[in-house]
Coordinates of C-alpha atoms in Angstrom, one line a residue:
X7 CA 172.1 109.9 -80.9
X8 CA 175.5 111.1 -80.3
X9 CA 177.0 111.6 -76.9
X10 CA 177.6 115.4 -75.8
X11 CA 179.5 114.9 -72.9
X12 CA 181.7 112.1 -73.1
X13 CA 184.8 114.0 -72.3
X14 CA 182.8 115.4 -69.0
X15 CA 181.8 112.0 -68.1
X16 CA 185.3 110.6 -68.5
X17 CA 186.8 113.4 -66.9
X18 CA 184.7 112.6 -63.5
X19 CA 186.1 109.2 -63.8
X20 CA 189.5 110.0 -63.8
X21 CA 188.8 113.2 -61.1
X22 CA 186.8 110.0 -58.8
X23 CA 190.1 107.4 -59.5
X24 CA 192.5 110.3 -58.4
X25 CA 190.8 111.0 -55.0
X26 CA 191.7 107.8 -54.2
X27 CA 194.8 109.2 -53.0
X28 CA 194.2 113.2 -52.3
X29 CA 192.4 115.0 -49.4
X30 CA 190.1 117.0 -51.2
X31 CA 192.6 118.6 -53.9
X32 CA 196.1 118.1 -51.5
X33 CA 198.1 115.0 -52.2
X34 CA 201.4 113.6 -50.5
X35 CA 204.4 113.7 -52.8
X36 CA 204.9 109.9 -51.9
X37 CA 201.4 108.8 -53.8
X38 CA 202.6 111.0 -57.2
X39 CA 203.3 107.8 -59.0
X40 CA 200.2 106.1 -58.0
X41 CA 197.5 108.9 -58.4
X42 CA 199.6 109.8 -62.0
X43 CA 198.5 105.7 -62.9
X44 CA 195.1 106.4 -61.8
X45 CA 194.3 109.5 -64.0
X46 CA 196.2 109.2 -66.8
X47 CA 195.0 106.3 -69.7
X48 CA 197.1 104.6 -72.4
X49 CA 197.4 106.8 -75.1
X50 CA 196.4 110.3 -73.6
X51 CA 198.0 113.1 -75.0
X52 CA 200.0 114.4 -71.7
X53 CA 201.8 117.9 -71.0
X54 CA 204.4 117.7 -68.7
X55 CA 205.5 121.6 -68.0
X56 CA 209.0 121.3 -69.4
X57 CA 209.8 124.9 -71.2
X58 CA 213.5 126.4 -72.0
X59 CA 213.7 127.0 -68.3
X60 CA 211.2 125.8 -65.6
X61 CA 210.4 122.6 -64.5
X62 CA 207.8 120.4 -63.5
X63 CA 210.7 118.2 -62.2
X64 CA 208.6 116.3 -59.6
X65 CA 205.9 115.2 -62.0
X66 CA 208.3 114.4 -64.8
X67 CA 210.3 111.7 -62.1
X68 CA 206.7 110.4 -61.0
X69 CA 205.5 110.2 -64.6
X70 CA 208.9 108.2 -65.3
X71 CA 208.6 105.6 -62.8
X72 CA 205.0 104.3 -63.3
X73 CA 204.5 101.0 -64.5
X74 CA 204.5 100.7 -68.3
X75 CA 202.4 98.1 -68.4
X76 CA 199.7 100.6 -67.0
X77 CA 201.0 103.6 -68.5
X78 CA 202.2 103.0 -72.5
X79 CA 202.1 105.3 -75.9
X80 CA 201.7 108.7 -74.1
X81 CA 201.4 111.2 -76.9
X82 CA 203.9 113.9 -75.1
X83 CA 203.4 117.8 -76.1
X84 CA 205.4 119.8 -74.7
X85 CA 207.5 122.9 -75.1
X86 CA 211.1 121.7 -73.5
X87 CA 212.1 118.0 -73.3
X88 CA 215.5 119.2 -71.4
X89 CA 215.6 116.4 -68.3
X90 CA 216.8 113.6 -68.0
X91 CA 213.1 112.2 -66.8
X92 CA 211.7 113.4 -70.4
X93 CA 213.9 111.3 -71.8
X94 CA 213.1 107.8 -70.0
X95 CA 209.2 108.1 -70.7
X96 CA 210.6 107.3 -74.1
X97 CA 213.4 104.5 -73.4
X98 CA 211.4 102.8 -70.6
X99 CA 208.1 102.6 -73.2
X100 CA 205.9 104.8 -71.5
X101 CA 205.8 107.3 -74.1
X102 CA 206.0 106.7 -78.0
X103 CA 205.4 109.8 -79.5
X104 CA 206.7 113.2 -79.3
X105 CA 205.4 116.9 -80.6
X106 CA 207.7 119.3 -78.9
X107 CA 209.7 123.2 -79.3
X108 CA 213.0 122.9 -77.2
X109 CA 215.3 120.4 -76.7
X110 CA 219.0 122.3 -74.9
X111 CA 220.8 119.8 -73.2
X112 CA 218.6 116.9 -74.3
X113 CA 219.6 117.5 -77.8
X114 CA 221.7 114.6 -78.2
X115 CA 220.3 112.4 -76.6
X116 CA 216.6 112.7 -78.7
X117 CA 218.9 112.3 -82.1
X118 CA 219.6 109.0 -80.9
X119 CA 216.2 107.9 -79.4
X120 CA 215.0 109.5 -82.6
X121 CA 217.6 107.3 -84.8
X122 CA 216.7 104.2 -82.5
X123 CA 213.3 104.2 -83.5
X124 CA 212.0 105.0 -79.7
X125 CA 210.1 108.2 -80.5
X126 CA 207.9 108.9 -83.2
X127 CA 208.2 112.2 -84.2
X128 CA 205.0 114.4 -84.8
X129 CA 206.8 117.9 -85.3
X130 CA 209.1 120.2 -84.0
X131 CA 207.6 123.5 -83.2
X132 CA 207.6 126.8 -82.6
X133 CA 206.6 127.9 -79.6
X134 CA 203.6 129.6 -80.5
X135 CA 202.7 127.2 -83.5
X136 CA 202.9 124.4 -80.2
X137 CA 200.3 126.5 -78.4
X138 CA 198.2 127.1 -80.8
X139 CA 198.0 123.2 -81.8
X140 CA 196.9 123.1 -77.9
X141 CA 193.7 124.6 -78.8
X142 CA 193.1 123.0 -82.1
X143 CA 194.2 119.1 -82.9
X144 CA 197.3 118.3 -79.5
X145 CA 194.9 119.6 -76.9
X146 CA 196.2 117.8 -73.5
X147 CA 194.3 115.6 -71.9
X148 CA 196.5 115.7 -69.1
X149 CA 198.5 118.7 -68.0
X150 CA 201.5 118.8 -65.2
X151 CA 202.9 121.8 -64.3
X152 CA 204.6 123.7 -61.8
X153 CA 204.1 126.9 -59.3
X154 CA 205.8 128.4 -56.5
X155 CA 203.2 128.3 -54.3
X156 CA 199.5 127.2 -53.8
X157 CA 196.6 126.9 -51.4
X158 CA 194.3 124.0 -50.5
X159 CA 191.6 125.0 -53.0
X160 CA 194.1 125.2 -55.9
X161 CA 194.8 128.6 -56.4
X162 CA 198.2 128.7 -57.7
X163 CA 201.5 131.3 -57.3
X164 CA 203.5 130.9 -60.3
X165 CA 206.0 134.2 -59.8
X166 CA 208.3 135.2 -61.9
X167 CA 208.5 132.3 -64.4
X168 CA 204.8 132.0 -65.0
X169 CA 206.2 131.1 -68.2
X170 CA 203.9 128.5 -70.2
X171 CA 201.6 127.4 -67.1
X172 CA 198.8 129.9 -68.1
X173 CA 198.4 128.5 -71.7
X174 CA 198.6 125.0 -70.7
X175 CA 196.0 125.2 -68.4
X176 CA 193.5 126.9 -70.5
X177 CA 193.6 124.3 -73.3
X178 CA 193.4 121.6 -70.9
X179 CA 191.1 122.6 -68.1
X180 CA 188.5 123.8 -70.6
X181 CA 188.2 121.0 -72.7
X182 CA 188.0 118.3 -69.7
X183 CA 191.5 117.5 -69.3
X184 CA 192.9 117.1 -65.9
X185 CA 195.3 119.6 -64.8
X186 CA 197.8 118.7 -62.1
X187 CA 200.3 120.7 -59.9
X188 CA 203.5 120.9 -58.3
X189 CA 204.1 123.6 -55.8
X190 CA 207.7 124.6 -54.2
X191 CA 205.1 125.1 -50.8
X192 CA 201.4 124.7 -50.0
X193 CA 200.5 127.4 -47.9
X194 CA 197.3 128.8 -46.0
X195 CA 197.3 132.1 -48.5
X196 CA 199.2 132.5 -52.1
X197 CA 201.0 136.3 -52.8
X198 CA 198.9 136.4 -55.7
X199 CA 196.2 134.5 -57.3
X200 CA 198.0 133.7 -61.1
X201 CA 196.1 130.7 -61.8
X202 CA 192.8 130.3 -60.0
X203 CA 191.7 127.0 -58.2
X204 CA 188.5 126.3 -59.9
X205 CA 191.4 125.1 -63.0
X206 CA 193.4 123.0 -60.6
X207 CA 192.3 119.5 -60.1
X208 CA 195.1 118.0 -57.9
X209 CA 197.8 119.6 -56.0
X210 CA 201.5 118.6 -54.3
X211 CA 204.0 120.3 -52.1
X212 CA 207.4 118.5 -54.0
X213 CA 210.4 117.2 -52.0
X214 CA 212.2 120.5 -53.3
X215 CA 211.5 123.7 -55.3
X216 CA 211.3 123.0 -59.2
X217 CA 214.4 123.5 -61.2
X218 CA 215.2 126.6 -63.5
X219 CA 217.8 126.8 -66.1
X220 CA 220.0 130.2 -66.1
X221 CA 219.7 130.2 -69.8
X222 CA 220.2 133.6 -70.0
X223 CA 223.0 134.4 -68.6
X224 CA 226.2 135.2 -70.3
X225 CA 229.6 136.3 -68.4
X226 CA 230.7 139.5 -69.9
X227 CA 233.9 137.6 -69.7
X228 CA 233.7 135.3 -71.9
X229 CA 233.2 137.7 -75.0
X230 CA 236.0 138.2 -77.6
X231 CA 237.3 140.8 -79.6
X232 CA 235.3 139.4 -82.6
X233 CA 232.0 139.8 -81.0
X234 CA 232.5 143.2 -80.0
X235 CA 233.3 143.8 -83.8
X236 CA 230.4 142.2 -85.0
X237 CA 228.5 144.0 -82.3
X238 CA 229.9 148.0 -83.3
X239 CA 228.7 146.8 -86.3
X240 CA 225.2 145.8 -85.7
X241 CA 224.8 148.8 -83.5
X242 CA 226.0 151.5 -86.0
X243 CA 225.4 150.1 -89.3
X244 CA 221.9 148.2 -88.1
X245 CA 220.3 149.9 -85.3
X246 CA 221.4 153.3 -86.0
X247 CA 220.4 153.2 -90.0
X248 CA 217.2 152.0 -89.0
X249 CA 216.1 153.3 -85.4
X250 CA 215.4 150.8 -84.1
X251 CA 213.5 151.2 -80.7
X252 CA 211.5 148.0 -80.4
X253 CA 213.3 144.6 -80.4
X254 CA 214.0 141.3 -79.1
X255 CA 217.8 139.7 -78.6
X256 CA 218.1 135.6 -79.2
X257 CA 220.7 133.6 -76.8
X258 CA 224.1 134.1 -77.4
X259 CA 227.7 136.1 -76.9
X260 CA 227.0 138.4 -79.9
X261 CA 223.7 140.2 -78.6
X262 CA 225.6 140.0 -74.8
X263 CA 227.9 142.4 -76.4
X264 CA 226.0 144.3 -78.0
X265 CA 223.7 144.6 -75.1
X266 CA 226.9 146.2 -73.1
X267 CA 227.8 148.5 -75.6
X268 CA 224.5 150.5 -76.0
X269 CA 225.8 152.7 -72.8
X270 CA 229.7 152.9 -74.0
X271 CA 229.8 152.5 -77.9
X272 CA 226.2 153.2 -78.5
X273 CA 226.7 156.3 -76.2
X274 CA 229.7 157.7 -78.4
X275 CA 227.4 157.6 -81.4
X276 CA 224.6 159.9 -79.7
X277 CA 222.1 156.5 -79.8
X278 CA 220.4 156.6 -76.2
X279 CA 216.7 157.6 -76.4
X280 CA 216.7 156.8 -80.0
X281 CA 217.1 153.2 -80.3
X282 CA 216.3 150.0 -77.6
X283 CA 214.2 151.6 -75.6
X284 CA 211.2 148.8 -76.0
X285 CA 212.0 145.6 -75.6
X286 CA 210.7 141.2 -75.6
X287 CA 212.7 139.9 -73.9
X288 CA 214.0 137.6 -70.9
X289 CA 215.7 139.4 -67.9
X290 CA 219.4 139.4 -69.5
X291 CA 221.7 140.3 -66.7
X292 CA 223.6 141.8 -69.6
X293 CA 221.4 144.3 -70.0
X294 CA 221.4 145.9 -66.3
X295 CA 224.0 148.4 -67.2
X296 CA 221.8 150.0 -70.3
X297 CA 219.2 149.8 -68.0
X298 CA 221.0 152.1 -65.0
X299 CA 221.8 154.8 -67.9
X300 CA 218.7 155.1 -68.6
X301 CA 218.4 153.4 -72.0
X302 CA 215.5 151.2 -71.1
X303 CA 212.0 152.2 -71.0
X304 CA 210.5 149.1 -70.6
X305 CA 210.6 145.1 -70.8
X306 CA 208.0 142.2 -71.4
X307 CA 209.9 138.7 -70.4
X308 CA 208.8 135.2 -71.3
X309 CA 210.2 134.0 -68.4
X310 CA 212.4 134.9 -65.8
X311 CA 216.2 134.3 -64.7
X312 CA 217.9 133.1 -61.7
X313 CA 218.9 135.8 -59.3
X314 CA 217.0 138.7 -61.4
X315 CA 214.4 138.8 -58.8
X316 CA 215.3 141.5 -56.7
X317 CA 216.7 143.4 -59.1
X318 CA 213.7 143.4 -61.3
X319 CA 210.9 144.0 -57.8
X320 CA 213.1 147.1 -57.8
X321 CA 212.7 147.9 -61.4
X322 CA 208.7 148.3 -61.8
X323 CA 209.0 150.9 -64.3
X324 CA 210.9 148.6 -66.8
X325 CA 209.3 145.2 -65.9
X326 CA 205.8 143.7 -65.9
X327 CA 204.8 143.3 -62.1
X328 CA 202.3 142.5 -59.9
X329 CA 201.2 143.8 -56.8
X330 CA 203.7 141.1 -54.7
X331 CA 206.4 143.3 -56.7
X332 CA 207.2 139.8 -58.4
X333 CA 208.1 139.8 -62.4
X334 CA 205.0 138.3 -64.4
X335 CA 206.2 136.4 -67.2
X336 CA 204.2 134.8 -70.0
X337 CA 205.5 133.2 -72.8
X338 CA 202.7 133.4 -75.2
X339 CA 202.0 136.9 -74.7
X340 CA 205.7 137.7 -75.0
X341 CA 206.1 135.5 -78.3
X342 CA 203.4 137.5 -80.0
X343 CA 205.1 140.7 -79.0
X344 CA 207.9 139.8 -80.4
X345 CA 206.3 139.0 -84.0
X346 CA 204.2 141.7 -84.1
X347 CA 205.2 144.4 -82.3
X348 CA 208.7 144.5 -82.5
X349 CA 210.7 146.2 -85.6
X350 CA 214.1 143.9 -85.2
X351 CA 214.9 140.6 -84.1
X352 CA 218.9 139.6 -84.0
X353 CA 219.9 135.7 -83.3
X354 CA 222.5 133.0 -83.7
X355 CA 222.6 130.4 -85.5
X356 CA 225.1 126.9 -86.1
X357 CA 224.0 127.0 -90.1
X358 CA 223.4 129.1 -92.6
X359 CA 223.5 128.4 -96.1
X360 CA 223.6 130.3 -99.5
X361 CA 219.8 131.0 -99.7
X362 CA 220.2 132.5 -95.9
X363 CA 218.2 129.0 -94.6
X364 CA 219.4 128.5 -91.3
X365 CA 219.4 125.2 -89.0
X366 CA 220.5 124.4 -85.2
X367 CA 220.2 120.7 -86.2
X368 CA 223.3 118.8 -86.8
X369 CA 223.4 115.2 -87.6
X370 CA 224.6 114.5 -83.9
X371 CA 222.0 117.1 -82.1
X372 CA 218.6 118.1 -82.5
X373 CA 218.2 120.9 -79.8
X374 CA 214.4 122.2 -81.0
X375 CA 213.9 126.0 -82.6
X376 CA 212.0 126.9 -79.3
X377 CA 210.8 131.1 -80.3
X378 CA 213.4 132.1 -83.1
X379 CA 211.4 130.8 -86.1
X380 CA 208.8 133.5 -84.5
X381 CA 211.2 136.2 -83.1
X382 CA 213.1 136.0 -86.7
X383 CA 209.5 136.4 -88.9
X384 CA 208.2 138.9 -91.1
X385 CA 204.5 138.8 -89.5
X386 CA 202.7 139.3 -92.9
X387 CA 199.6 140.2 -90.7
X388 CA 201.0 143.4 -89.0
X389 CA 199.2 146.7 -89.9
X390 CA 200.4 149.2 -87.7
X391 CA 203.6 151.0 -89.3
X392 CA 207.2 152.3 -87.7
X393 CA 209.7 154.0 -89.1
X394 CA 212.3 150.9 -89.0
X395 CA 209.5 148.7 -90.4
X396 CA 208.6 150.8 -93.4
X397 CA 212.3 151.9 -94.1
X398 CA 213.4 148.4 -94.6
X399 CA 209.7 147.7 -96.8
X400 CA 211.4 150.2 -98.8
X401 CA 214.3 148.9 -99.7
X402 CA 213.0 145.4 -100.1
X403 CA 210.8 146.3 -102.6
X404 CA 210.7 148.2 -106.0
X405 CA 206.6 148.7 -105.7
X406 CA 204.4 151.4 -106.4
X407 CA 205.1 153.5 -103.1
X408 CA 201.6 153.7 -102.6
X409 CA 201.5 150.1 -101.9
X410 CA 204.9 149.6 -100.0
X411 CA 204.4 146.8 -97.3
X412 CA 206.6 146.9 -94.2
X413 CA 209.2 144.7 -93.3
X414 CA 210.6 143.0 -89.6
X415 CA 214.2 143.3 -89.5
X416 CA 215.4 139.6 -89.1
X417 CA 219.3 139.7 -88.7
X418 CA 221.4 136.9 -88.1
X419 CA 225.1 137.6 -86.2
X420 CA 227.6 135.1 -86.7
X421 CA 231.2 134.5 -86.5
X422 CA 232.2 132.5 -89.9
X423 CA 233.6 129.8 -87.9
X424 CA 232.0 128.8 -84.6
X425 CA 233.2 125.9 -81.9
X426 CA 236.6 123.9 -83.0
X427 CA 236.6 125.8 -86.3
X428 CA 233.5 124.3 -88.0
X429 CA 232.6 126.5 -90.8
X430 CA 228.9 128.2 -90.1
X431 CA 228.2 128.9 -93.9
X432 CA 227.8 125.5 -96.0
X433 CA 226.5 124.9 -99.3
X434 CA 223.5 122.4 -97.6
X435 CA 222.0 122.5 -94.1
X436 CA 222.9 119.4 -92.4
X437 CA 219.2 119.4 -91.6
X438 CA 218.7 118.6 -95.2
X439 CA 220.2 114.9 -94.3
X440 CA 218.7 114.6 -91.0
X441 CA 215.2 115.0 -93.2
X442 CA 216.3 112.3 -95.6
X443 CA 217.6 109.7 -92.7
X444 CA 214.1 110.6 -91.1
X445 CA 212.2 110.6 -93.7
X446 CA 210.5 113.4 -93.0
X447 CA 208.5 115.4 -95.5
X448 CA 209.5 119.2 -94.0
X449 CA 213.1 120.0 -93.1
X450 CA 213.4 121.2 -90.1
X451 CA 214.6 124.8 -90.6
X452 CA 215.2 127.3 -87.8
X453 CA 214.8 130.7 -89.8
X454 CA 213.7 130.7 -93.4
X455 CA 216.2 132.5 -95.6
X456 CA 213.4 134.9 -97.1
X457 CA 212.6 135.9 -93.5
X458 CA 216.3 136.9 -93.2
X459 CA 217.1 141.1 -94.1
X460 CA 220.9 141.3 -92.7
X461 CA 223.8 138.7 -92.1
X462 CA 226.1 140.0 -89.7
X463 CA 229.9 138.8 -89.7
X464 CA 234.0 139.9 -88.5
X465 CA 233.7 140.8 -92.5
X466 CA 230.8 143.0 -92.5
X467 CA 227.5 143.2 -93.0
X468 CA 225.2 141.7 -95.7
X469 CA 221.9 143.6 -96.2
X470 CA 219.9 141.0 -98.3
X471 CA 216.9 143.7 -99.1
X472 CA 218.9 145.4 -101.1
X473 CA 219.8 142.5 -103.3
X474 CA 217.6 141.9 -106.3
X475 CA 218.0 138.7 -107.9
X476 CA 218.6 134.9 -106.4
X477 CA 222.2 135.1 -107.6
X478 CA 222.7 138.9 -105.5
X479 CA 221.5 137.0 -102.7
X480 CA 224.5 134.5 -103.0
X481 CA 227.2 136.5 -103.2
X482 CA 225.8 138.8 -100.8
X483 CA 225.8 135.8 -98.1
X484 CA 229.6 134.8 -99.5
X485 CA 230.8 138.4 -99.6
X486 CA 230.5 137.7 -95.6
X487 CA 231.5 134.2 -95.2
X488 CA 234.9 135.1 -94.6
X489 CA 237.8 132.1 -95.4
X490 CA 235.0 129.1 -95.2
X491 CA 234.5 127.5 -98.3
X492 CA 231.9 129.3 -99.1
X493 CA 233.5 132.8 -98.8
X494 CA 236.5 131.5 -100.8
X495 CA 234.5 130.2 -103.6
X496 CA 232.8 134.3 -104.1
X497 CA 232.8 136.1 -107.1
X498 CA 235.0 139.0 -106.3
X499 CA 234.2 141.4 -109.0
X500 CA 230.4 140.6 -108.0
X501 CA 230.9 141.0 -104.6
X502 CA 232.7 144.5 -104.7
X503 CA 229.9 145.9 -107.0
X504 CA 227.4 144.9 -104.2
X505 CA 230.1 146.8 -101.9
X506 CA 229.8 149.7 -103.9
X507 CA 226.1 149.9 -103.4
X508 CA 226.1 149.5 -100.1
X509 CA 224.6 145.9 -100.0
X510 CA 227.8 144.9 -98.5
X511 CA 229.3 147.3 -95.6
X512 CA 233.1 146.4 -94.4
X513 CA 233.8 147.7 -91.1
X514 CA 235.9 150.7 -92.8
X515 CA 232.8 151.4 -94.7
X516 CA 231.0 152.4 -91.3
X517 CA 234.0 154.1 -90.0
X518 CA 234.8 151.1 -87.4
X519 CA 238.3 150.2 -86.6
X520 CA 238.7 146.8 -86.1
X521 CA 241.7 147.8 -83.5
X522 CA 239.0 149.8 -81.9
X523 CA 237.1 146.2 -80.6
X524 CA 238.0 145.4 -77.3
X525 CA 236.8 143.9 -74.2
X526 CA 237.6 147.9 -73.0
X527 CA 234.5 149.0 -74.7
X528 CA 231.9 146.6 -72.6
X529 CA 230.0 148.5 -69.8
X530 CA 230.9 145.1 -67.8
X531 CA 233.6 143.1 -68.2
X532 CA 232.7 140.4 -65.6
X533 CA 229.6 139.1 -63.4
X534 CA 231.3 141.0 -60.5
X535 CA 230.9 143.9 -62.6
X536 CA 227.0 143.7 -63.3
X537 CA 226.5 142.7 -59.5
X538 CA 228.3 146.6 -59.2
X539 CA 226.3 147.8 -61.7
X540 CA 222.7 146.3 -60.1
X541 CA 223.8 148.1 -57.1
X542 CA 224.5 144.4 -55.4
X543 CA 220.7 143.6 -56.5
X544 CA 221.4 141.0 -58.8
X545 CA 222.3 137.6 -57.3
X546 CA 223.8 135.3 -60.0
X547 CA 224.0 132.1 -59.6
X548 CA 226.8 130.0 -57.9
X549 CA 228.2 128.7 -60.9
X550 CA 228.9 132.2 -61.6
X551 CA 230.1 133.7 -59.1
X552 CA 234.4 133.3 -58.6
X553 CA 235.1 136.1 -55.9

């Protein structure tokens, strides 16, 4: 007879070994280590909450300093490795192998544990494609994460960077894992219940709050001339020709821009109420000042950002929030938004080559895909249409128009050169190597180049659904690479027939003056300047702040 509750039976186990150390659910941040050692086997499959931005920082520096001859071959799944803690579960042998979305600053550093034969690899992820592996073949065993505050019975106040915590405990807590928590503060009542205490199996006040990156934060003065090209030129020749309302914006300078342009440059071309009003998207501090002029209708975040939090409790008509007035962020709800209910997703990328494949892996840096390969998908199960969505099915297709099938607008905006002049269009991802040195059978590829509609550049704009054949496609892509290698090697005659159809738009073709991009035309022009605009609301970060 086969044994239906194994899991249950072992999960009592390791729920009697941890009391050891806890009174009732409550245990002392000085006995982490030790209760960690008592719940957790060889060989579990652990989640340490580690995403793009919040961390479980206490319980990744107590998971790190157990003894590895009690703790060994963890199977880590998580969405960020991006401490320095992640990193030593690997080099001190407490960990083996890895299945994770995000690496940021880590990047490095996982190449060479990677190339040093310290972690085994399972896959690098999407964020979503990780979660939904959580309730199929990686469910945790073992889940650590973090809240700002919770109560003696477990319930659990996660604020504005709820973030992954909800999905994590789900797949663990009902499949008879063991979910652990660090809190910023134990207190008597929580502001809100976000994660209820029957989930919660062990709780701890840390030493101090839990660490949050401000990834996504960009000073309005560090954009150039060129990126406030490249934005005119999204804004006019993308987001006008289309409409496009609903949307999400990847990391980067680029968007920044074009995010303070909507009320200035967007303004001049008559724009507001017609396109950006719906939005997936982190709390970009960028995007105050098209907020204030009333551009902005409304706002889902997957997380939060540092020193948004009182701008946003004053902002409930844009942003999800609860009755505490507190942002409520979740990353898997805000991932599927962004593949199937948004029209246009516009990124960055380090790569791109002449099939419009694009990488953020580099020989020297593995740094994770995190939500792009999502954000910049055509979700081939969407049913509902838009105007954006069927007017680019349109052009990408020569159908019956009976049959036409919509299509998300996936643009990628890129200078032709990026850091220390390194060329961003090459003939081969350097991905394509890091497979071979890895052996591994799928090359890690942010954004597939069939996903891809537009390439934006200082030279234009490449709209890839108009092109027809593989070798369109090419000299689409180098009619924008600029002086790179790939842009020199074009085939001019080609490429000004592509011109002459409109797949390729110079700025002069949309009526933009090059002369005309300049740091004059951003709504904000400095930190200062979006404090001003948030009415002194929005509290950036030291690091910031210079006045």
């Amino acid at each position: 007879m086969p044994e239906w509750r194994r899991q249950q039976i072992e999960r009592e186990s390791r729920l009697e070994a941890g009391r050891r150390f806890s009174d009732g659910k409550v245990f002392a941040a000085k006995d982490t280590t030790a209760l960690l050692e008592a719940v957790i086997r060889p060989g579990d499959r652990v989640c340490l909450e580690g995403d793009n931005q919040k961390q479980a920082d206490h319980l990744a520096t107590a998971l790190a300093g157990a003894d590895g001859s009690r703790l060994h071959d963890l199977h880590i799944v998580q969405s960020g490795l991006v401490l320095s803690a992640h990193l030593d579960l690997f080099t001190k042998g407490i960990a083996s192998k890895l299945d994770f979305s995000y690496s940021g600053p880590q990047g490095a550093a996982i190449a060479r544990a990677l190339y040093a034969g310290r972690i085994q690899l399972g896959a690098i992820h999407t964020y979503i494609e990780l979660f939904a592996r959580y309730f199929v073949d990686l469910t945790p065993q073992i889940a650590l994460i973090a809240a700002v505050s919770g109560d003696r019975e477990g319930n659990l106040y996660t604020g504005p960077n709820t973030e992954d915590t909800p999905t994590i405990v789900e797949a663990t807590h009902f499949k008879s894992g063991i979910v652990i928590a660090q809190v910023n503060k134990l207190a008597d009542r929580v502001p809100r219940v976000d994660i209820p205490g029957d989930r919660i199996d062990f709780v701890v006040e840390a030493p101090t709050p839990f660490y949050v990156e401000p990834l996504f934060t960009r000073d309005p003065a560090q954009i150039t001339d060129t990126q406030i090209l490249m934005a005119m030129l999204a804004i006019k020749g993308i987001y006008a020709e289309y409409g496009i309302q609903r949307l999400n914006h990847g990391i980067g300078y680029g968007t920044a821009a074009i995010e303070l342009l909507l009320p200035t440059f967007g303004e001049s071309l008559g724009l507001k109420g017609k396109v950006a009003t719906h939005w997936a998207l982190n709390p970009h501090p960028t995007l105050i000042p098209a907020i204030e002029s009333g551009w902005v209708k409304q706002i889902h975040c997957f997380g939060s950002e540092v020193g948004m939090d009182d701008y946003i409790r004053a902002r409930p008509d844009v942003y999800f929030t609860g009755a505490d007035g507190s942002l409520r962020s979740n990353r898997a709800f805000c991932q599927t938004a962004g593949l199937y209910a948004c029209d246009l997703f516009i990124g960055s990328t380090l790569q791109i080559d002449l099939a419009a494949n694009s990488s953020t892996v580099t020989p020297e840096r593995i740094p994770g895909f995190g939500g792009a390969p999502n954000m910049g998908s055509d979700a081939h199960g969407r049913r509902h249409p838009s105007n954006a969505w069927l007017k680019a099915g349109r052009e990408a297709t020569e159908a019956h128009p009976g049959m036409v099938r919509g299509r998300k607008l996936v643009v990628q905006l890129l200078e032709t050169f990026g850091d220390k002049m390194v060329p961003a269009f090459v003939e081969e991802l350097a991905s394509v190597e890091f497979a071979r040195r890895m052996k591994l059978e799928l090359v890690p590829v942010m954004i597939y180049g069939d996903d891809v509609t537009h390439i934006v550049t200082e030279e234009g704009i490449a709209n890839l659904l108009l092109c027809r054949t593989a070798e369109e496609r090419e000299q689409a892509i180098r009619g924008v690479a600029g002086f790179t290698s790939v842009g020199r090697a074009r085939d001019r005659k080609m490429v000004e027939s592509l011109r002459s159809r409109g797949v390729i738009r110079r700025p002069e073709d949309l009526d933009i003056d090059p002369l005309d991009a300049n740091r004059h035309l951003l709504a904000a022009r400095s930190i200062k300047d979006l404090v001003k605009w948030s009415g002194g609301l929005y509290r950036p970060p030291g690091k910031f702040r210079n006045w």
